[in-house]
Amino acid sequence: MSAERSKVTLVVDGVEVTADDGAMLVDAAKEGDVEIPVFCYEPKLGGPVGACRMCLVEIEGIPKLQTACSTPVRDGMVVYTRTDRVIESQSAVVEFLLVNHPLDCPVCDKGGECPLQDIAMGWGPGRSRMTEPKRHFRKPMPLSPLVRIDRERCILCYRCVRFSQDVAEDEQLQLLERGASSHVGTFDDHPYIAPFHGNIIELCPVGALTAEAYRFRARPWDIEDSGSVCTLCPSQCNVMFTVRDEHVQRVLARDNDDVDAGWLCDKGRFGFQMITSEERIVEPRVGGSRAGWEAALDAVAERLRSAGERTAAIVGGQTSNEEGYLIQRLLRGALGSANITSVDELEAGLARRLAAPELGAAVPDLDAAESILVVGTDPLNSIPILDLRIRRAIRQGRARLVVASERPTALDGGAEETARYAPGDAAGFLAALAAELGNRRQAGAGTPGRAADEVPGDGSDWAEGARRIAGELRPGKTVIVYGERLGRGPGGDSALASLLECARALDLATAGAGVIGVPEGANGRGLREVGCLPGAGPGFAEAPAGRGLDRIKQGLLDGELDAVVLVHADPIRNLPDGPGWAEALRRARTVIAVSAFDDASTETADIVFPAESYAEKEGTVTHPDGRLQRLRPAVPHPGNVHPIWQVLAELGARLGHETGIGSVPEAVATIAAEVPFYAGITPEEIGGRGVRWQERPAASAVAELAAVPPEQRTSRTNLDRDDSGTLTADRLRLGTYPALWADEITDRNVALRFLAPAQTVELAPSDGERLGLASGDEVEVRSNGTGVRARVALNERMRPGAVFLIEATAAENANALPAELNVEVIKP
Amino acid sequence: MPETRVLFRDIDAPGLATIQGYRDRGGYGALKRALHELEPDELLSSLEDSGLRGRGGAGFSMGKKGSFLPRGEMEKYLCCNADESEPGAFKDRELMQKNPHQLIEGCAIASLAVGATYAFVFIRGEYWEIADILDRAVGEAYDAGYLGADILDTGVRVELIVHRGAGAYICGEETALLDALEGKRGNPRLKPPFPAIQGLYGGPTLINNVETLSNVPHIVNNGADWFKGFGSEQSTGTKVVSVSGCVQRPGNYEIELGIPSREIIYGLAGGPPKGRRVKAWFPGGSSAPVLTEADLDLPYTFEDLAKAGSMLGSGSIIVADDTISIPELALRTARFYHHESCGKCTPCREGTNWTTKMLDRVVRGEATPMDLEIIAGVQEKIIGHCLCVLGDSMAMPVGSMVAKFRDEFEATIEAAREAGHGALDHSPLDRPLTTGAQAA
Amino acid sequence: MRPTDELTAAERRELIASMRPEDAEGVPALGELDVPAALREQIETAMARYPQLRSAAIPALWAVQRHYGWCTPQGVREAAAVMGVTPAYLEAVATFYDLIATSPIGRHRILVCHNISCWMNGADELLGAFCDAAGADRDDADQHGASSADGEFFVKGFECLGACDIAPMASIDQRYYGPLEAADAVAAIEALRDGEEPLSDKALALRPAAGGPDPSATERAPDAEGHDA
């Protein structure tokens, strides 16, 4: 994207080195195999601070020693890193750093992988003249239930504090006091609990911040590193599993600037305990009893054979491309059923158009965008690592952010404008936005535009919000991050069609601009692209229409479907109308579940196959921006768990549909042959960093994706607004949202359970006042005779008239309410 | 030798601190002249021609510093450094207390010169009553139209805000001052970027000391040549020197640079009490390496003091006579910098802390001559390695004391050894340095 | 030397069990706090003065300290809510500066300079005299400051206050007095107890320039008035 930076030549310790112009000396020196020691320097945290003074070097022509971390290279620069003066400064800084360090390496978790240890060995004086008492703190204190702090070991490099201030921007972790009394702490000793706080452990160059879960678990020589991708959410961060004795002990970031910029959220970092959970399903079960694989496969094959085209399958977001491909092939090829979908189903035509390669933005495009529109999603909840990415883009002053959503988002504070539409009104708002943007485009072209408030239909305040939002968006320089949830419900197709219109009006089909859709499931995009979509086969190929989620449920209830296969999917908990799903699964003649844990849906299953965890899986996934990434097994399968791709291939064979797939690379090759825009892709090409299919030559072969004619312009007036009702004292419009910590991952990891939110109903303060409710009140949210108990939280940024509940909580799940827009909030 | 009063002219005249009293003596005439008769570039070159060097310690040409600010339409700032906290310095306090309008006028003119719309006077929080005086004077200046959105109906905007610090010596370091003014902890910043390019709120910023800015109206009124008529070729103008410690008439004296130091210490400040002799003196605040009685005839200039291995700094002389224990003086000096170190960079944070602990042992009689080697060695390891000058500010005077008064340090150690550790009970530092968050 | 104070396993477990996500201190919601109107107004006025609102951090902390006597956690939280920052941010600022108290202190604040010039002129004795008169612990006073048992006084040995000309000196309730003797300490404490202005004859404000109010100095400066329009 950006032009190649010009190169400069300098001399470091007598070696000629070529480096990028503007690179910091410390990085440039590496080109000449010269290591300059650092502690505080960490480019991920922003600009250099020059605090630790470890990297002092001598530069010809400059009398004072300079910090290599903050000195940009210049052509012809002559640098010395091992002169007597420099060596003296290095040994001085090490000696100073150890003045108050306890030197407790034998009992320190960092021992063996500690920069302080390494640098003290490599650059230190080897002895200390310090005989004074060192400073003491109570230790090791829990900073949060997940992180412990040993302030005596701290060398005050500021990295953790800078992370909290300048990256996560939660500003909870601070340096307190001054001078030699400085220490890292929080307000009034409150815990530091924030969604990304685990990153400070990895940033710490000493053993001051340690993971509760990793303390005293392993030494570096006991462990192996295994690189893979986290599939616990659509961020798909690149991770490094620390494995000891075939168990995952730790998850570290495997920096990939194209994906995660080197950060992990706490779910990705600490959510590995479930891999070794005792509660895992580790062998097949038929009719509730343990069974061997042969028996289980026979049982399933027999039932599916009899169900035939009356079978449906629902694929969850943790499913890999290979698994997704094979399950759709099982249905379409072996059973003649088109009823295959994922939790991220979209109307096939829209899915196709949204996947157009020139319309897709890459994650790094956020860094250079002039404006960013976040619409219909809260990245913090749905794709956390993009929350950090967007914050960085704003902080660096390049991007102006606007947020349009039904519920307040974590990014609102950094937004130039926010528009808040009512739950279920996304389609109306986006239609108004598309009209406004279209008008501006026309006006720009010299044609007087129609004002947005002339949009037919009840625009309410959409036009006003649309005007404010549109005013901030720069044509050709905008990245839109949208929630694929916008496609849900009666107005969903219309909402996404309007989004496409917005993209067109903004000229987003250009380099550096575009859209990124945020799916619900980690591999939502990949699953659609390999054919887990009713009405479109692999590569969005034309395919017979099948049933989507709602019609699968209806089919099971009506008896029109006999069997349903759930792969990594728990519709009762995670989909709207959980009770409806429960009833549907109870009525189904056959329920087959592939799951790692027992849940409400597996309870209804006749046959259960144990699922692999993401650390055991081999295969590929596709990032929301189109980057194919490789999953590599880090640990062996526990118990009698088999690879799911193998199970699905075997099932196909038993049903007479031989796929010829005998390995994951063969599965990848088969997908590459069937999905035109993945053509020729191999695991080797994907490698450790992944590859965006839009940036491969094969992408051009599918330009017709974009050329698929849009369906007739979506009418804005036919939106189903009948049930919007009128606001009365006790009728409110309900919206639900996925909260970061409300899911089975939180529940399955003991260490994370404290984060699971109790059900909370959010209201605007004016509604709270009208209903006599205060924050903290216990209430019941009722709809059509069903109720969910929740605690009230008044939120000034909520839109009056709207209430929000959390989806997929372990108890009092909002999905337990019928799919109704209007609710009452009642004080028992 | 008498004083030469320019800034201190009529310093105790009744009413000088009021706008009327100031105007009665020609006050705000320079601002009018700067507004109506001079272009910003003329102002800057006149300041540069005058040779006015910064009075805060570094001694850099004020006009030149101002010329580093980029021209053009962007928000620029002026910061007046009134965080006077260097031990021995108290000249800015008296200037602000007794002639606040002289400073306000200087700030306004300097703002015009560099095109700043916001000027801040960062005054240390301890100077509360002085800040009250300044605030009152600023209010008067606003009412009279010398400050505000449209000063003297010329359409020029200069806002002046008196910002009170909250007690941290490091905020006198110009980049720490900026961080403090931005509402952060007052940590020094890495340079470059220099404040002239990227300072307050990321905008170009001129930072000058109170005394420097107080000179500005006089230069505008009387011209650069007039100013150069005072002082020496390299050190033009007058200088307010704060003299304190073991002298009979401590206080601020406005002198021409170049007079012998002895004239200041003895002639103006009266020297040590009868029967005592000067043992050591800091010529430029406590961060200057100490000089001895033998150095008293040095001309008091930036250059001569530098040649003698010390510095003029902010022009604050502290005199220690022969009743003063140099090891204890070293401890007081080190303790100050230990207390005031911001903690951001390693050599300063740990070096001041370590040095203080060692000197404390010397004073308590728990040290050995080998510790002196370490004390001297640690100072060398601090110098030139820190982010800002604070670490050096301890290392240089402490190093100089150990070097020049080695015999006294050794004698102190030996005497304490013979006395059997008698001083253990009442040292102020006999407990580890702790903070609230540390173990009770 | 004091041994490291290790947390016991039981203490640790109890501490961890007590930590809940909602205990993390983000930016407090203004609506959830009952911020005293006067305090809020002072902070908002400060915020409006500066081009960027965070510059009001120190003025806000001064306001909290004036309102509550010291920067109480509740006061800091209130200021944070008004400013839209985290309380941790303000605590980091507050603990950096010597004049902001983050634990309770006595009503009258007496800062006795114990830096070089004052020390050479008897600051240690003066500090002792203030401690004795006020009933504050001498050693604590020299370290972090000490309050009297009755909560009336806070005495602290302070680094250079910038008034070496009146050494030894003290700042009493933000006004400077000096040079002082031990007897002045007793008188000052008595006056404060009686609600009177202390040591009015020793106030810095009264002190003429050292060279005398009527200078014998040469006057080479031409009249500024010459240029006055």
PDB file of N, CA and C in Angstrom, chain A residues 48-53 70 89 91-92 95-97 99-100 129-133 135-137 155-156 158 175-183, chain B residues 167-168 185 187 190 338-347 349-351 353-354 357-358 361 374 378 381-382 384-387 435 437-439:
ATOM      1  N   PRO A  48       9.103   6.339  21.028  1.00  0.00           N
ATOM      2  CA  PRO A  48      10.062   6.030  22.087  1.00  0.00           C
ATOM      3  C   PRO A  48       9.970   7.034  23.227  1.00  0.00           C
ATOM      4  N   VAL A  49      10.348   6.588  24.433  1.00  0.00           N
ATOM      5  CA  VAL A  49      10.311   7.489  25.586  1.00  0.00           C
ATOM      6  C   VAL A  49      11.699   7.744  26.157  1.00  0.00           C
ATOM      7  N   GLY A  50      12.654   6.910  25.804  1.00  0.00           N
ATOM      8  CA  GLY A  50      14.033   7.162  26.238  1.00  0.00           C
ATOM      9  C   GLY A  50      14.218   7.121  27.738  1.00  0.00           C
ATOM     10  N   ALA A  51      13.446   6.299  28.433  1.00  0.00           N
ATOM     11  CA  ALA A  51      13.459   6.328  29.891  1.00  0.00           C
ATOM     12  C   ALA A  51      14.531   5.430  30.511  1.00  0.00           C
ATOM     13  N   CYS A  52      14.705   4.230  29.951  1.00  0.00           N
ATOM     14  CA  CYS A  52      15.572   3.286  30.671  1.00  0.00           C
ATOM     15  C   CYS A  52      17.043   3.598  30.489  1.00  0.00           C
ATOM     16  N   ARG A  53      17.396   4.261  29.405  1.00  0.00           N
ATOM     17  CA  ARG A  53      18.767   4.698  29.098  1.00  0.00           C
ATOM     18  C   ARG A  53      19.690   3.525  28.798  1.00  0.00           C
ATOM     19  N   SER A  70      15.563   6.275  20.099  1.00  0.00           N
ATOM     20  CA  SER A  70      14.835   7.479  19.699  1.00  0.00           C
ATOM     21  C   SER A  70      15.580   8.260  18.634  1.00  0.00           C
ATOM     22  N   SER A  89      28.532   3.216  29.946  1.00  0.00           N
ATOM     23  CA  SER A  89      27.145   3.639  30.171  1.00  0.00           C
ATOM     24  C   SER A  89      26.231   2.424  30.313  1.00  0.00           C
ATOM     25  N   SER A  91      27.046  -0.597  31.370  1.00  0.00           N
ATOM     26  CA  SER A  91      27.228  -1.276  32.648  1.00  0.00           C
ATOM     27  C   SER A  91      26.677  -0.411  33.781  1.00  0.00           C
ATOM     28  N   ALA A  92      26.742   0.914  33.603  1.00  0.00           N
ATOM     29  CA  ALA A  92      26.179   1.797  34.626  1.00  0.00           C
ATOM     30  C   ALA A  92      24.673   1.604  34.737  1.00  0.00           C
ATOM     31  N   GLU A  95      23.821  -1.647  36.344  1.00  0.00           N
ATOM     32  CA  GLU A  95      24.068  -1.603  37.790  1.00  0.00           C
ATOM     33  C   GLU A  95      22.958  -0.819  38.489  1.00  0.00           C
ATOM     34  N   PHE A  96      22.553   0.287  37.891  1.00  0.00           N
ATOM     35  CA  PHE A  96      21.470   1.079  38.488  1.00  0.00           C
ATOM     36  C   PHE A  96      20.157   0.308  38.510  1.00  0.00           C
ATOM     37  N   LEU A  97      19.890  -0.417  37.422  1.00  0.00           N
ATOM     38  CA  LEU A  97      18.624  -1.157  37.370  1.00  0.00           C
ATOM     39  C   LEU A  97      18.563  -2.222  38.460  1.00  0.00           C
ATOM     40  N   VAL A  99      19.952  -1.949  41.364  1.00  0.00           N
ATOM     41  CA  VAL A  99      20.055  -1.380  42.707  1.00  0.00           C
ATOM     42  C   VAL A  99      18.866  -1.811  43.564  1.00  0.00           C
ATOM     43  N   ASN A 100      17.693  -1.759  42.985  1.00  0.00           N
ATOM     44  CA  ASN A 100      16.507  -2.118  43.764  1.00  0.00           C
ATOM     45  C   ASN A 100      15.856  -3.410  43.296  1.00  0.00           C
ATOM     46  N   ARG A 129      28.067  -2.996  43.480  1.00  0.00           N
ATOM     47  CA  ARG A 129      28.705  -2.374  44.638  1.00  0.00           C
ATOM     48  C   ARG A 129      27.650  -1.914  45.631  1.00  0.00           C
ATOM     49  N   MET A 130      26.419  -2.265  45.341  1.00  0.00           N
ATOM     50  CA  MET A 130      25.298  -1.779  46.145  1.00  0.00           C
ATOM     51  C   MET A 130      25.160  -2.604  47.422  1.00  0.00           C
ATOM     52  N   THR A 131      25.287  -1.929  48.558  1.00  0.00           N
ATOM     53  CA  THR A 131      25.145  -2.643  49.829  1.00  0.00           C
ATOM     54  C   THR A 131      24.025  -2.054  50.676  1.00  0.00           C
ATOM     55  N   GLU A 132      23.293  -1.086  50.114  1.00  0.00           N
ATOM     56  CA  GLU A 132      22.225  -0.448  50.899  1.00  0.00           C
ATOM     57  C   GLU A 132      20.983  -1.331  50.896  1.00  0.00           C
ATOM     58  N   PRO A 133      20.082  -1.083  51.843  1.00  0.00           N
ATOM     59  CA  PRO A 133      18.819  -1.828  51.805  1.00  0.00           C
ATOM     60  C   PRO A 133      18.039  -1.496  50.536  1.00  0.00           C
ATOM     61  N   ARG A 135      14.438  -1.362  48.245  1.00  0.00           N
ATOM     62  CA  ARG A 135      13.079  -0.961  48.627  1.00  0.00           C
ATOM     63  C   ARG A 135      12.172  -2.187  48.657  1.00  0.00           C
ATOM     64  N   HIS A 136      11.203  -2.126  49.531  1.00  0.00           N
ATOM     65  CA  HIS A 136      10.334  -3.287  49.740  1.00  0.00           C
ATOM     66  C   HIS A 136       8.871  -2.951  49.543  1.00  0.00           C
ATOM     67  N   PHE A 137       8.175  -3.926  49.013  1.00  0.00           N
ATOM     68  CA  PHE A 137       6.721  -3.813  48.834  1.00  0.00           C
ATOM     69  C   PHE A 137       6.091  -5.128  49.263  1.00  0.00           C
ATOM     70  N   ILE A 155      11.370  -2.680  37.118  1.00  0.00           N
ATOM     71  CA  ILE A 155      12.451  -1.739  36.803  1.00  0.00           C
ATOM     72  C   ILE A 155      11.906  -0.426  36.236  1.00  0.00           C
ATOM     73  N   LEU A 156      10.613  -0.216  36.374  1.00  0.00           N
ATOM     74  CA  LEU A 156       9.983   1.056  36.006  1.00  0.00           C
ATOM     75  C   LEU A 156      10.256   1.455  34.557  1.00  0.00           C
ATOM     76  N   TYR A 158       7.896   1.488  32.409  1.00  0.00           N
ATOM     77  CA  TYR A 158       6.653   2.144  31.976  1.00  0.00           C
ATOM     78  C   TYR A 158       5.864   1.371  30.936  1.00  0.00           C
ATOM     79  N   LEU A 175       1.448   5.005  36.976  1.00  0.00           N
ATOM     80  CA  LEU A 175       2.602   5.116  37.847  1.00  0.00           C
ATOM     81  C   LEU A 175       2.209   6.062  38.970  1.00  0.00           C
ATOM     82  N   LEU A 176       2.421   5.627  40.187  1.00  0.00           N
ATOM     83  CA  LEU A 176       2.066   6.451  41.333  1.00  0.00           C
ATOM     84  C   LEU A 176       3.336   6.915  42.038  1.00  0.00           C
ATOM     85  N   GLU A 177       3.208   7.952  42.830  1.00  0.00           N
ATOM     86  CA  GLU A 177       4.343   8.545  43.545  1.00  0.00           C
ATOM     87  C   GLU A 177       5.391   9.032  42.555  1.00  0.00           C
ATOM     88  N   ARG A 178       6.591   9.266  43.032  1.00  0.00           N
ATOM     89  CA  ARG A 178       7.578   9.937  42.203  1.00  0.00           C
ATOM     90  C   ARG A 178       8.965   9.396  42.524  1.00  0.00           C
ATOM     91  N   GLY A 179       9.871   9.559  41.590  1.00  0.00           N
ATOM     92  CA  GLY A 179      11.271   9.235  41.829  1.00  0.00           C
ATOM     93  C   GLY A 179      11.462   7.787  42.231  1.00  0.00           C
ATOM     94  N   ALA A 180      12.338   7.569  43.222  1.00  0.00           N
ATOM     95  CA  ALA A 180      12.636   6.199  43.639  1.00  0.00           C
ATOM     96  C   ALA A 180      11.433   5.543  44.312  1.00  0.00           C
ATOM     97  N   SER A 181      10.432   6.324  44.661  1.00  0.00           N
ATOM     98  CA  SER A 181       9.217   5.740  45.252  1.00  0.00           C
ATOM     99  C   SER A 181       8.187   5.370  44.201  1.00  0.00           C
ATOM    100  N   SER A 182       8.461   5.686  42.952  1.00  0.00           N
ATOM    101  CA  SER A 182       7.478   5.407  41.892  1.00  0.00           C
ATOM    102  C   SER A 182       7.128   3.931  41.876  1.00  0.00           C
ATOM    103  N   HIS A 183       5.888   3.643  41.671  1.00  0.00           N
ATOM    104  CA  HIS A 183       5.489   2.251  41.498  1.00  0.00           C
ATOM    105  C   HIS A 183       4.217   2.188  40.681  1.00  0.00           C
TER     106      HIS A 183
ATOM    107  N   GLY B 167       3.965  21.384  43.452  1.00  0.00           N
ATOM    108  CA  GLY B 167       5.098  20.928  44.242  1.00  0.00           C
ATOM    109  C   GLY B 167       5.904  19.844  43.590  1.00  0.00           C
ATOM    110  N   ALA B 168       6.748  20.217  42.641  1.00  0.00           N
ATOM    111  CA  ALA B 168       7.680  19.276  42.029  1.00  0.00           C
ATOM    112  C   ALA B 168       8.754  20.095  41.315  1.00  0.00           C
ATOM    113  N   ARG B 185       1.656  13.953  34.919  1.00  0.00           N
ATOM    114  CA  ARG B 185       2.792  13.955  35.826  1.00  0.00           C
ATOM    115  C   ARG B 185       3.918  14.722  35.133  1.00  0.00           C
ATOM    116  N   ASN B 187       6.867  14.723  33.980  1.00  0.00           N
ATOM    117  CA  ASN B 187       8.057  14.000  33.537  1.00  0.00           C
ATOM    118  C   ASN B 187       8.691  14.726  32.366  1.00  0.00           C
ATOM    119  N   LEU B 190      11.581  13.381  25.993  1.00  0.00           N
ATOM    120  CA  LEU B 190      12.747  13.173  25.161  1.00  0.00           C
ATOM    121  C   LEU B 190      12.867  14.350  24.199  1.00  0.00           C
ATOM    122  N   HIS B 338      17.302  13.489  45.175  1.00  0.00           N
ATOM    123  CA  HIS B 338      16.636  12.196  45.354  1.00  0.00           C
ATOM    124  C   HIS B 338      15.138  12.392  45.527  1.00  0.00           C
ATOM    125  N   HIS B 339      14.783  13.375  46.327  1.00  0.00           N
ATOM    126  CA  HIS B 339      13.370  13.648  46.549  1.00  0.00           C
ATOM    127  C   HIS B 339      12.694  14.156  45.284  1.00  0.00           C
ATOM    128  N   GLU B 340      13.434  14.920  44.491  1.00  0.00           N
ATOM    129  CA  GLU B 340      12.815  15.591  43.345  1.00  0.00           C
ATOM    130  C   GLU B 340      12.953  14.823  42.035  1.00  0.00           C
ATOM    131  N   SER B 341      13.750  13.776  42.007  1.00  0.00           N
ATOM    132  CA  SER B 341      13.868  12.984  40.779  1.00  0.00           C
ATOM    133  C   SER B 341      12.479  12.502  40.374  1.00  0.00           C
ATOM    134  N   CYS B 342      12.154  12.638  39.110  1.00  0.00           N
ATOM    135  CA  CYS B 342      10.805  12.236  38.701  1.00  0.00           C
ATOM    136  C   CYS B 342      10.688  10.728  38.634  1.00  0.00           C
ATOM    137  N   GLY B 343      11.818  10.039  38.455  1.00  0.00           N
ATOM    138  CA  GLY B 343      11.784   8.577  38.414  1.00  0.00           C
ATOM    139  C   GLY B 343      11.685   8.003  37.024  1.00  0.00           C
ATOM    140  N   LYS B 344      11.642   8.863  36.028  1.00  0.00           N
ATOM    141  CA  LYS B 344      11.438   8.326  34.685  1.00  0.00           C
ATOM    142  C   LYS B 344      12.680   7.599  34.172  1.00  0.00           C
ATOM    143  N   CYS B 345      13.845   8.189  34.342  1.00  0.00           N
ATOM    144  CA  CYS B 345      15.019   7.516  33.783  1.00  0.00           C
ATOM    145  C   CYS B 345      15.847   6.868  34.880  1.00  0.00           C
ATOM    146  N   THR B 346      16.519   5.794  34.479  1.00  0.00           N
ATOM    147  CA  THR B 346      17.165   4.917  35.440  1.00  0.00           C
ATOM    148  C   THR B 346      18.317   5.569  36.217  1.00  0.00           C
ATOM    149  N   PRO B 347      19.287   6.169  35.542  1.00  0.00           N
ATOM    150  CA  PRO B 347      20.459   6.631  36.293  1.00  0.00           C
ATOM    151  C   PRO B 347      20.096   7.678  37.341  1.00  0.00           C
ATOM    152  N   ARG B 349      16.992   8.189  38.783  1.00  0.00           N
ATOM    153  CA  ARG B 349      16.135   7.614  39.826  1.00  0.00           C
ATOM    154  C   ARG B 349      16.948   6.779  40.808  1.00  0.00           C
ATOM    155  N   GLU B 350      17.737   5.877  40.275  1.00  0.00           N
ATOM    156  CA  GLU B 350      18.478   4.970  41.147  1.00  0.00           C
ATOM    157  C   GLU B 350      19.749   5.627  41.687  1.00  0.00           C
ATOM    158  N   GLY B 351      20.365   6.462  40.869  1.00  0.00           N
ATOM    159  CA  GLY B 351      21.620   7.076  41.284  1.00  0.00           C
ATOM    160  C   GLY B 351      21.436   8.062  42.426  1.00  0.00           C
ATOM    161  N   ASN B 353      19.025   8.027  44.553  1.00  0.00           N
ATOM    162  CA  ASN B 353      18.566   7.224  45.678  1.00  0.00           C
ATOM    163  C   ASN B 353      19.754   6.535  46.354  1.00  0.00           C
ATOM    164  N   TRP B 354      20.600   5.941  45.549  1.00  0.00           N
ATOM    165  CA  TRP B 354      21.762   5.218  46.062  1.00  0.00           C
ATOM    166  C   TRP B 354      22.739   6.182  46.729  1.00  0.00           C
ATOM    167  N   LYS B 357      21.555   7.296  50.107  1.00  0.00           N
ATOM    168  CA  LYS B 357      21.715   6.265  51.140  1.00  0.00           C
ATOM    169  C   LYS B 357      23.181   6.166  51.576  1.00  0.00           C
ATOM    170  N   MET B 358      24.101   6.282  50.624  1.00  0.00           N
ATOM    171  CA  MET B 358      25.514   6.179  50.980  1.00  0.00           C
ATOM    172  C   MET B 358      25.961   7.384  51.800  1.00  0.00           C
ATOM    173  N   ARG B 361      24.963   7.185  55.268  1.00  0.00           N
ATOM    174  CA  ARG B 361      25.843   6.342  56.077  1.00  0.00           C
ATOM    175  C   ARG B 361      27.130   7.070  56.451  1.00  0.00           C
ATOM    176  N   ILE B 374      33.027   4.564  45.939  1.00  0.00           N
ATOM    177  CA  ILE B 374      31.765   4.203  45.271  1.00  0.00           C
ATOM    178  C   ILE B 374      30.925   5.453  45.046  1.00  0.00           C
ATOM    179  N   VAL B 378      29.740   6.446  41.442  1.00  0.00           N
ATOM    180  CA  VAL B 378      28.329   6.508  41.068  1.00  0.00           C
ATOM    181  C   VAL B 378      28.017   7.856  40.404  1.00  0.00           C
ATOM    182  N   LYS B 381      28.906   7.707  36.945  1.00  0.00           N
ATOM    183  CA  LYS B 381      28.011   6.863  36.155  1.00  0.00           C
ATOM    184  C   LYS B 381      26.668   7.547  35.875  1.00  0.00           C
ATOM    185  N   ILE B 382      26.384   8.589  36.609  1.00  0.00           N
ATOM    186  CA  ILE B 382      25.138   9.325  36.345  1.00  0.00           C
ATOM    187  C   ILE B 382      25.358  10.352  35.235  1.00  0.00           C
ATOM    188  N   GLY B 384      25.885  12.489  32.245  1.00  0.00           N
ATOM    189  CA  GLY B 384      25.825  12.264  30.798  1.00  0.00           C
ATOM    190  C   GLY B 384      24.939  11.115  30.380  1.00  0.00           C
ATOM    191  N   HIS B 385      24.325  10.443  31.333  1.00  0.00           N
ATOM    192  CA  HIS B 385      23.530   9.268  30.982  1.00  0.00           C
ATOM    193  C   HIS B 385      22.033   9.465  31.187  1.00  0.00           C
ATOM    194  N   CYS B 386      21.627  10.634  31.655  1.00  0.00           N
ATOM    195  CA  CYS B 386      20.222  10.797  32.050  1.00  0.00           C
ATOM    196  C   CYS B 386      19.387  11.454  30.948  1.00  0.00           C
ATOM    197  N   LEU B 387      18.077  11.332  31.145  1.00  0.00           N
ATOM    198  CA  LEU B 387      17.140  11.914  30.194  1.00  0.00           C
ATOM    199  C   LEU B 387      17.149  13.444  30.262  1.00  0.00           C
ATOM    200  N   THR B 435       6.964   4.558  50.807  1.00  0.00           N
ATOM    201  CA  THR B 435       5.797   5.295  50.325  1.00  0.00           C
ATOM    202  C   THR B 435       4.576   4.674  50.946  1.00  0.00           C
ATOM    203  N   ALA B 437       2.178   3.146  49.641  1.00  0.00           N
ATOM    204  CA  ALA B 437       1.753   1.847  49.127  1.00  0.00           C
ATOM    205  C   ALA B 437       2.668   0.736  49.601  1.00  0.00           C
ATOM    206  N   GLN B 438       3.761   1.112  50.218  1.00  0.00           N
ATOM    207  CA  GLN B 438       4.678   0.072  50.636  1.00  0.00           C
ATOM    208  C   GLN B 438       4.223  -0.512  51.959  1.00  0.00           C
ATOM    209  N   ALA B 439       4.904  -1.568  52.318  1.00  0.00           N
ATOM    210  CA  ALA B 439       4.515  -2.277  53.527  1.00  0.00           C
ATOM    211  C   ALA B 439       4.528  -1.329  54.722  1.00  0.00           C
TER     212      ALA B 439
END
